[in-house]
mmCIF file of C-alpha atoms in Angstrom:
data_model
loop_
_atom_site.group_PDB
_atom_site.id
_atom_site.type_symbol
_atom_site.label_atom_id
_atom_site.label_comp_id
_atom_site.label_asym_id
_atom_site.label_seq_id
_atom_site.Cartn_x
_atom_site.Cartn_y
_atom_site.Cartn_z
ATOM 1 C CA MET A 1 -2.804 -27.181 29.699
ATOM 2 C CA SER A 2 -3.356 -24.575 32.104
ATOM 3 C CA ALA A 3 -6.106 -24.107 34.642
ATOM 4 C CA PHE A 4 -8.945 -21.843 33.915
ATOM 5 C CA SER A 5 -9.628 -18.286 35.370
ATOM 6 C CA GLU A 6 -11.276 -14.863 33.968
ATOM 7 C CA ALA A 7 -8.054 -13.186 34.734
ATOM 8 C CA ALA A 8 -6.100 -16.113 32.339
ATOM 9 C CA LEU A 9 -9.008 -15.838 29.889
ATOM 10 C CA GLU A 10 -8.797 -12.267 29.766
ATOM 11 C CA LYS A 11 -5.112 -12.564 29.402
ATOM 12 C CA LYS A 12 -5.174 -14.963 26.702
ATOM 13 C CA LEU A 13 -7.486 -13.073 24.642
ATOM 14 C CA SER A 14 -5.450 -9.603 25.061
ATOM 15 C CA GLU A 15 -2.634 -11.682 23.434
ATOM 16 C CA LEU A 16 -5.262 -13.474 20.427
ATOM 17 C CA SER A 17 -3.658 -12.145 17.102
ATOM 18 C CA ASN A 18 -5.509 -12.629 13.722
ATOM 19 C CA SER A 19 -2.970 -15.543 12.720
ATOM 20 C CA GLN A 20 -4.820 -19.208 12.097
ATOM 21 C CA GLN A 21 -2.438 -20.780 15.391
ATOM 22 C CA SER A 22 -3.364 -18.242 17.619
ATOM 23 C CA VAL A 23 -6.890 -18.350 17.122
ATOM 24 C CA GLN A 24 -6.498 -22.379 17.026
ATOM 25 C CA THR A 25 -4.399 -22.532 20.027
ATOM 26 C CA LEU A 26 -6.738 -20.780 22.203
ATOM 27 C CA SER A 27 -9.720 -22.361 20.840
ATOM 28 C CA LEU A 28 -8.600 -25.729 21.994
ATOM 29 C CA TRP A 29 -8.176 -24.253 25.615
ATOM 30 C CA LEU A 30 -11.406 -23.049 25.365
ATOM 31 C CA ILE A 31 -13.054 -26.262 24.269
ATOM 32 C CA HIS A 32 -10.565 -28.250 26.886
ATOM 33 C CA HIS A 33 -12.164 -25.722 29.719
ATOM 34 C CA ARG A 34 -15.397 -26.181 28.095
ATOM 35 C CA LYS A 35 -17.491 -26.618 31.359
ATOM 36 C CA HIS A 36 -17.266 -22.483 31.902
ATOM 37 C CA SER A 37 -18.766 -22.058 28.572
ATOM 38 C CA ARG A 38 -21.180 -19.718 29.774
ATOM 39 C CA THR A 39 -18.343 -17.772 31.314
ATOM 40 C CA ILE A 40 -15.921 -17.811 28.896
ATOM 41 C CA VAL A 41 -18.633 -16.490 26.345
ATOM 42 C CA ASN A 42 -19.380 -13.394 28.848
ATOM 43 C CA VAL A 43 -15.793 -12.673 28.930
ATOM 44 C CA TRP A 44 -15.616 -13.117 25.457
ATOM 45 C CA PHE A 45 -18.303 -10.665 24.503
ATOM 46 C CA ASN A 46 -17.018 -7.999 27.003
ATOM 47 C CA GLU A 47 -13.193 -7.991 26.030
ATOM 48 C CA LEU A 48 -14.831 -7.561 21.599
ATOM 49 C CA LYS A 49 -16.310 -4.345 22.709
ATOM 50 C CA LYS A 50 -13.136 -3.285 24.299
ATOM 51 C CA ALA A 51 -10.861 -4.833 22.096
ATOM 52 C CA GLN A 52 -9.183 -2.363 19.419
ATOM 53 C CA VAL A 53 -10.931 -1.836 16.162
ATOM 54 C CA SER A 54 -8.237 -3.787 13.922
ATOM 55 C CA ARG A 55 -8.962 -7.025 16.731
ATOM 56 C CA LYS A 56 -12.990 -7.266 16.792
ATOM 57 C CA LEU A 57 -13.148 -9.804 13.823
ATOM 58 C CA THR A 58 -10.511 -11.805 15.244
ATOM 59 C CA PHE A 59 -12.806 -12.195 17.764
ATOM 60 C CA LEU A 60 -15.553 -13.878 15.894
ATOM 61 C CA TYR A 61 -12.729 -15.525 14.086
ATOM 62 C CA LEU A 62 -12.234 -17.322 17.674
ATOM 63 C CA ALA A 63 -16.163 -17.852 18.170
ATOM 64 C CA ASN A 64 -16.593 -19.810 14.781
ATOM 65 C CA ASP A 65 -13.546 -21.891 15.644
ATOM 66 C CA VAL A 66 -14.728 -22.201 18.846
ATOM 67 C CA ILE A 67 -18.444 -23.036 17.787
ATOM 68 C CA GLN A 68 -17.783 -25.514 15.112
ATOM 69 C CA ASN A 69 -14.751 -27.520 16.752
ATOM 70 C CA SER A 70 -16.756 -28.327 19.915
ATOM 71 C CA LYS A 71 -19.613 -29.420 18.725
ATOM 72 C CA LYS A 72 -18.572 -33.304 19.137
ATOM 73 C CA LYS A 73 -17.390 -32.730 22.748
ATOM 74 C CA GLY A 74 -21.022 -30.968 23.549
ATOM 75 C CA PRO A 75 -23.432 -28.115 22.708
ATOM 76 C CA GLU A 76 -22.384 -26.043 25.322
ATOM 77 C CA PHE A 77 -20.678 -23.121 23.433
ATOM 78 C CA THR A 78 -23.325 -23.576 20.586
ATOM 79 C CA GLN A 79 -26.145 -22.760 23.092
ATOM 80 C CA ASP A 80 -23.963 -19.874 25.331
ATOM 81 C CA PHE A 81 -23.062 -18.550 22.004
ATOM 82 C CA ALA A 82 -26.578 -18.397 20.654
ATOM 83 C CA PRO A 83 -27.772 -15.087 23.214
ATOM 84 C CA VAL A 84 -25.256 -12.985 22.496
ATOM 85 C CA ILE A 85 -24.172 -13.611 18.630
ATOM 86 C CA VAL A 86 -26.568 -11.379 16.625
ATOM 87 C CA ASP A 87 -25.320 -8.528 19.157
ATOM 88 C CA ALA A 88 -21.530 -9.730 18.633
ATOM 89 C CA PHE A 89 -22.123 -9.649 14.432
ATOM 90 C CA LYS A 90 -23.629 -5.841 14.967
ATOM 91 C CA HIS A 91 -20.597 -4.294 17.210
ATOM 92 C CA VAL A 92 -18.238 -5.986 14.787
ATOM 93 C CA TYR A 93 -20.054 -4.831 11.730
ATOM 94 C CA ARG A 94 -20.546 -1.223 12.810
ATOM 95 C CA ASP A 95 -17.404 -0.498 14.813
ATOM 96 C CA GLY A 96 -14.999 -2.989 13.238
ATOM 97 C CA GLU A 97 -12.635 -2.494 10.563
ATOM 98 C CA GLU A 98 -13.645 -0.559 6.806
ATOM 99 C CA GLY A 99 -14.637 -3.641 4.864
ATOM 100 C CA CYS A 100 -15.271 -6.370 7.299
ATOM 101 C CA LYS A 101 -18.622 -7.391 5.657
ATOM 102 C CA LYS A 102 -17.292 -9.994 3.179
ATOM 103 C CA GLN A 103 -15.586 -11.923 5.573
ATOM 104 C CA LEU A 104 -18.432 -11.829 8.362
ATOM 105 C CA GLY A 105 -20.213 -12.773 5.432
ATOM 106 C CA ARG A 106 -17.981 -15.888 4.821
ATOM 107 C CA VAL A 107 -18.277 -16.941 8.637
ATOM 108 C CA LEU A 108 -22.327 -16.681 8.082
ATOM 109 C CA SER A 109 -22.626 -18.863 4.888
ATOM 110 C CA ILE A 110 -20.637 -21.453 6.459
ATOM 111 C CA TRP A 111 -22.858 -21.806 9.327
ATOM 112 C CA GLN A 112 -25.798 -21.644 6.898
ATOM 113 C CA GLU A 113 -24.508 -24.538 4.813
ATOM 114 C CA ARG A 114 -23.642 -26.472 8.187
ATOM 115 C CA ALA A 115 -26.824 -25.351 9.724
ATOM 116 C CA VAL A 116 -24.821 -24.585 12.852
ATOM 117 C CA TYR A 117 -27.689 -22.850 14.381
ATOM 118 C CA GLU A 118 -31.748 -22.142 13.674
ATOM 119 C CA ASN A 119 -33.100 -20.569 10.365
ATOM 120 C CA ASN A 120 -34.384 -17.511 12.946
ATOM 121 C CA LEU A 121 -31.120 -16.763 14.533
ATOM 122 C CA LEU A 122 -29.326 -17.451 10.875
ATOM 123 C CA ASP A 123 -32.110 -15.053 9.810
ATOM 124 C CA GLN A 124 -31.313 -12.417 12.358
ATOM 125 C CA LEU A 125 -27.445 -12.146 11.174
ATOM 126 C CA SER A 126 -28.218 -12.278 7.872
ATOM 127 C CA GLN A 127 -30.483 -8.999 8.068
ATOM 128 C CA VAL A 128 -27.380 -7.624 10.395
ATOM 129 C CA LEU A 129 -25.156 -7.922 7.405
ATOM 130 C CA TYR A 130 -27.897 -7.529 4.565
ATOM 131 C CA GLY A 131 -30.533 -5.417 6.043
ATOM 132 C CA GLU A 132 -33.231 -8.269 4.482
ATOM 133 C CA LYS A 133 -33.764 -11.524 5.034
ATOM 134 C CA LYS A 134 -31.741 -13.958 2.384
ATOM 135 C CA ALA A 135 -32.673 -17.636 1.614
ATOM 136 C CA LYS A 136 -31.107 -20.562 3.449
ATOM 137 C CA LYS A 137 -28.121 -21.351 1.265
ATOM 138 C CA ARG A 138 -28.369 -25.120 0.461
ATOM 139 C CA SER A 139 -25.835 -27.388 1.993
ATOM 140 C CA TYR A 140 -22.855 -28.396 -0.496
ATOM 141 C CA GLU A 141 -23.902 -31.675 0.021
ATOM 142 C CA GLU A 142 -27.430 -30.820 -1.975
ATOM 143 C CA ILE A 143 -25.412 -28.785 -4.490
ATOM 144 C CA GLN A 144 -23.683 -31.994 -7.068
ATOM 145 C CA PRO A 145 -22.172 -31.179 -10.283
ATOM 146 C CA ASP A 146 -24.733 -32.842 -12.429
ATOM 147 C CA ASP A 147 -27.824 -30.832 -11.077
ATOM 148 C CA GLU A 148 -29.547 -29.112 -13.506
ATOM 149 C CA ASP A 149 -30.100 -25.753 -11.833
ATOM 150 C CA PHE A 150 -26.603 -25.878 -10.192
ATOM 151 C CA ALA A 151 -25.585 -22.740 -11.836
ATOM 152 C CA SER A 152 -28.728 -21.010 -11.256
ATOM 153 C CA GLN A 153 -28.859 -21.575 -7.279
ATOM 154 C CA SER A 154 -24.817 -20.751 -7.096
ATOM 155 C CA SER A 155 -24.290 -17.580 -8.398
ATOM 156 C CA PRO A 156 -25.130 -14.561 -8.350
ATOM 157 C CA ALA A 157 -26.695 -13.090 -12.077
ATOM 158 C CA GLU A 158 -22.798 -11.437 -12.874
ATOM 159 C CA PRO A 159 -20.875 -14.206 -14.325
ATOM 160 C CA PRO A 160 -17.399 -14.429 -12.662
ATOM 161 C CA GLN A 161 -14.112 -12.017 -14.230
ATOM 162 C CA THR A 162 -11.511 -14.650 -15.367
ATOM 163 C CA ALA A 163 -9.070 -12.479 -13.556
ATOM 164 C CA GLU A 164 -11.137 -13.061 -10.820
ATOM 165 C CA LEU A 165 -11.061 -17.197 -11.390
ATOM 166 C CA ILE A 166 -7.028 -16.674 -12.129
ATOM 167 C CA ARG A 167 -6.686 -15.320 -8.210
ATOM 168 C CA ALA A 168 -8.647 -17.704 -7.112
ATOM 169 C CA LEU A 169 -6.820 -20.886 -8.511
ATOM 170 C CA GLN A 170 -3.546 -19.283 -7.650
ATOM 171 C CA GLU A 171 -4.650 -18.718 -3.695
ATOM 172 C CA LEU A 172 -4.756 -22.595 -3.772
ATOM 173 C CA GLU A 173 -1.331 -23.204 -5.066
ATOM 174 C CA ASN A 174 -0.324 -22.173 -1.595
ATOM 175 C CA ALA A 175 -3.515 -24.183 -0.030
ATOM 176 C CA ALA A 176 -2.859 -26.606 2.793
ATOM 177 C CA SER A 177 -3.107 -30.274 0.880
ATOM 178 C CA GLY A 178 0.213 -29.096 -1.072
ATOM 179 C CA ASP A 179 2.067 -28.391 1.904
ATOM 180 C CA SER A 180 4.721 -30.938 1.952
ATOM 181 C CA VAL A 181 6.792 -29.135 4.679
ATOM 182 C CA LEU A 182 3.794 -29.040 7.370
ATOM 183 C CA ARG A 183 2.768 -32.794 6.291
ATOM 184 C CA GLN A 184 6.739 -33.562 7.496
ATOM 185 C CA ARG A 185 6.747 -32.139 10.701
ATOM 186 C CA ILE A 186 3.751 -33.884 11.077
ATOM 187 C CA SER A 187 4.880 -37.304 10.074
ATOM 188 C CA SER A 188 8.236 -36.732 11.769
ATOM 189 C CA LEU A 189 6.223 -36.380 15.045
ATOM 190 C CA PRO A 190 8.273 -38.817 18.353
ATOM 191 C CA ALA A 191 6.403 -42.406 18.007
ATOM 192 C CA GLU A 192 5.776 -41.721 21.795
ATOM 193 C CA VAL A 193 2.688 -39.092 20.816
ATOM 194 C CA GLN A 194 0.920 -41.331 18.535
ATOM 195 C CA ASP A 195 1.659 -44.820 19.910
ATOM 196 C CA THR A 196 -0.073 -45.588 23.302
ATOM 197 C CA SER A 197 1.817 -48.547 23.886
ATOM 198 C CA LEU A 198 4.941 -46.696 24.112
ATOM 199 C CA LEU A 199 3.663 -44.765 27.949
ATOM 200 C CA HIS A 200 5.369 -47.440 30.083
ATOM 201 C CA ARG A 201 8.550 -45.659 28.674
ATOM 202 C CA ILE A 202 6.958 -43.062 31.044
ATOM 203 C CA THR A 203 9.740 -43.693 34.284
ATOM 204 C CA ASP A 204 9.056 -40.511 36.306
ATOM 205 C CA LYS A 205 7.769 -37.183 36.558
ATOM 206 C CA GLU A 206 9.929 -35.278 34.258
ATOM 207 C CA SER A 207 9.732 -37.540 31.481
ATOM 208 C CA GLY A 208 5.780 -37.418 31.988
ATOM 209 C CA GLU A 209 5.662 -33.590 31.855
ATOM 210 C CA ARG A 210 8.175 -33.724 28.855
ATOM 211 C CA LEU A 211 5.603 -36.228 26.777
ATOM 212 C CA SER A 212 2.857 -33.911 28.144
ATOM 213 C CA ARG A 213 4.256 -30.574 26.261
ATOM 214 C CA LEU A 214 4.955 -32.894 23.168
ATOM 215 C CA VAL A 215 1.890 -33.736 22.999
ATOM 216 C CA GLU A 216 0.426 -30.773 23.419
ATOM 217 C CA GLU A 217 2.700 -28.944 20.384
ATOM 218 C CA ALA A 218 1.549 -31.787 18.148
ATOM 219 C CA CYS A 219 -2.475 -31.166 19.162
ATOM 220 C CA MET A 220 -1.240 -27.641 18.427
ATOM 221 C CA LEU A 221 0.005 -28.570 14.682
ATOM 222 C CA LEU A 222 -2.133 -30.396 14.084
ATOM 223 C CA ALA A 223 -5.120 -28.352 15.269
ATOM 224 C CA ASP A 224 -3.607 -25.614 12.893
ATOM 225 C CA TYR A 225 -3.355 -28.291 9.923
ATOM 226 C CA SER A 226 -6.823 -29.464 10.445
ATOM 227 C CA GLY A 227 -8.198 -25.836 10.501
ATOM 228 C CA ARG A 228 -6.210 -25.041 7.341
ATOM 229 C CA LEU A 229 -8.044 -27.935 5.544
ATOM 230 C CA ALA A 230 -11.376 -27.427 6.368
ATOM 231 C CA ALA A 231 -10.770 -23.615 4.600
ATOM 232 C CA GLU A 232 -9.240 -25.081 1.504
ATOM 233 C CA ILE A 233 -12.046 -27.158 1.612
ATOM 234 C CA ASP A 234 -14.757 -23.921 1.744
ATOM 235 C CA ASP A 235 -12.265 -22.573 -0.774
ATOM 236 C CA ARG A 236 -12.670 -25.206 -3.603
ATOM 237 C CA ARG A 237 -16.667 -25.882 -3.311
ATOM 238 C CA GLN A 238 -17.012 -22.290 -3.432
ATOM 239 C CA LEU A 239 -14.414 -22.385 -6.633
ATOM 240 C CA THR A 240 -16.499 -25.423 -7.902
ATOM 241 C CA ARG A 241 -19.564 -22.836 -7.608
ATOM 242 C CA THR A 242 -18.173 -20.226 -9.576
ATOM 243 C CA LEU A 243 -16.446 -22.185 -12.297
ATOM 244 C CA THR A 244 -19.455 -23.978 -12.931
ATOM 245 C CA VAL A 245 -21.330 -20.214 -13.105
ATOM 246 C CA PHE A 246 -18.278 -19.095 -15.662
ATOM 247 C CA LEU A 247 -18.350 -22.451 -17.798
ATOM 248 C CA GLN A 248 -22.710 -21.873 -18.007
ATOM 249 C CA SER A 249 -21.858 -18.200 -19.074
ATOM 250 C CA GLN A 250 -19.304 -18.892 -21.644
ATOM 251 C CA LYS A 251 -21.939 -21.705 -22.804
ATOM 252 C CA ASP A 252 -24.444 -18.960 -23.574
ATOM 253 C CA GLY A 253 -22.338 -16.678 -24.942
ATOM 254 C CA LEU A 254 -21.340 -19.277 -27.609
ATOM 255 C CA ALA A 255 -24.866 -19.866 -28.310
ATOM 256 C CA GLN A 256 -25.698 -16.509 -28.966
ATOM 257 C CA ASN A 257 -22.987 -15.975 -31.225
ATOM 258 C CA GLU A 258 -23.996 -19.069 -33.016
ATOM 259 C CA GLN A 259 -27.007 -18.022 -33.484
ATOM 260 C CA LYS A 260 -25.980 -14.253 -34.771
ATOM 261 C CA LEU A 261 -23.300 -16.238 -37.404
ATOM 262 C CA GLU A 262 -26.399 -18.081 -38.290
ATOM 263 C CA PHE A 263 -28.760 -15.587 -39.412
ATOM 264 C CA SER A 264 -25.990 -12.828 -40.162
ATOM 265 C CA PRO A 265 -26.781 -10.921 -43.235
ATOM 266 C CA ASN A 266 -22.842 -10.563 -43.653
ATOM 267 C CA PRO A 267 -20.762 -12.215 -46.122
ATOM 268 C CA VAL A 268 -19.567 -15.774 -45.261
ATOM 269 C CA CYS A 269 -16.186 -16.722 -46.227
ATOM 270 C CA THR A 270 -16.441 -20.645 -47.295
ATOM 271 C CA TYR A 271 -12.843 -22.755 -48.124
ATOM 272 C CA CYS A 272 -13.602 -24.855 -51.087
ATOM 273 C CA PRO A 273 -12.315 -28.264 -50.782
ATOM 274 C CA ARG A 274 -9.573 -27.621 -53.928
ATOM 275 C CA GLY A 275 -6.509 -25.271 -53.594
ATOM 276 C CA ASN A 276 -6.761 -22.622 -51.453
ATOM 277 C CA GLU A 277 -9.235 -20.350 -52.759
ATOM 278 C CA VAL A 278 -12.052 -18.077 -50.823
ATOM 279 C CA SER A 279 -15.500 -18.149 -52.635
ATOM 280 C CA ILE A 280 -17.776 -15.278 -51.310
ATOM 281 C CA ASN A 281 -21.243 -16.592 -50.842
ATOM 282 C CA GLN A 282 -23.609 -13.516 -50.160
ATOM 283 C CA SER A 283 -26.716 -14.788 -47.775
ATOM 284 C CA THR A 284 -29.811 -13.873 -49.144
#
């Protein structure tokens, strides 16, 4: 990967687009240069404030990707983003595109569920978006379908509309796990990229540089697929909660209708066992 400098970072941030591949490619580069994390965060925050309105949310997506994917490497980015992330949320919420609250809320929800930051910081971010403290969300591992209070803990008072469920299910038709083209590209990667025992085939600088490019392209491809799979998992978890709420609302509605029928003063039609006659029994 290219050497780190503030100028190089500013150039890469200026070229950052809203595509997942663009975000994850730059995220990999930043994580590779994590020893400069404090400088990276400072430059990121300054460029965020100067960015066009339509690009501000993408800067938050980049921060989210870096924070989450760098944790296994070390705590540098999580710690260095902490002092500025509340102000960054405020800035994007105030000066970003209209309607970005939902996307910011999704990032916050993921951080809450995965305990990315301490509750105090998460509460501050929640106040930015909602104006008041919100109860910390339980992690997905704590929410199981056989939980007695699963529905009540995972949903608002209003049950989801059928159209929302259909749209969510249709969106999953294009999910990463069903992308056969991308899986074929991954399975077609050269053996040298995956098998270190073949490194002896590198006999000169040119072949070494060629393999280095192949490895970097493979990393980007896998990072893209991994990111899409992670997003799909989040979508499926949310859909599970939504379907559970919808099912419970249907059960409640059915129970209410059955109760109304049981005590209804209107005539009830009863099919007789013989022939096709229908008798009318007047309820008393």
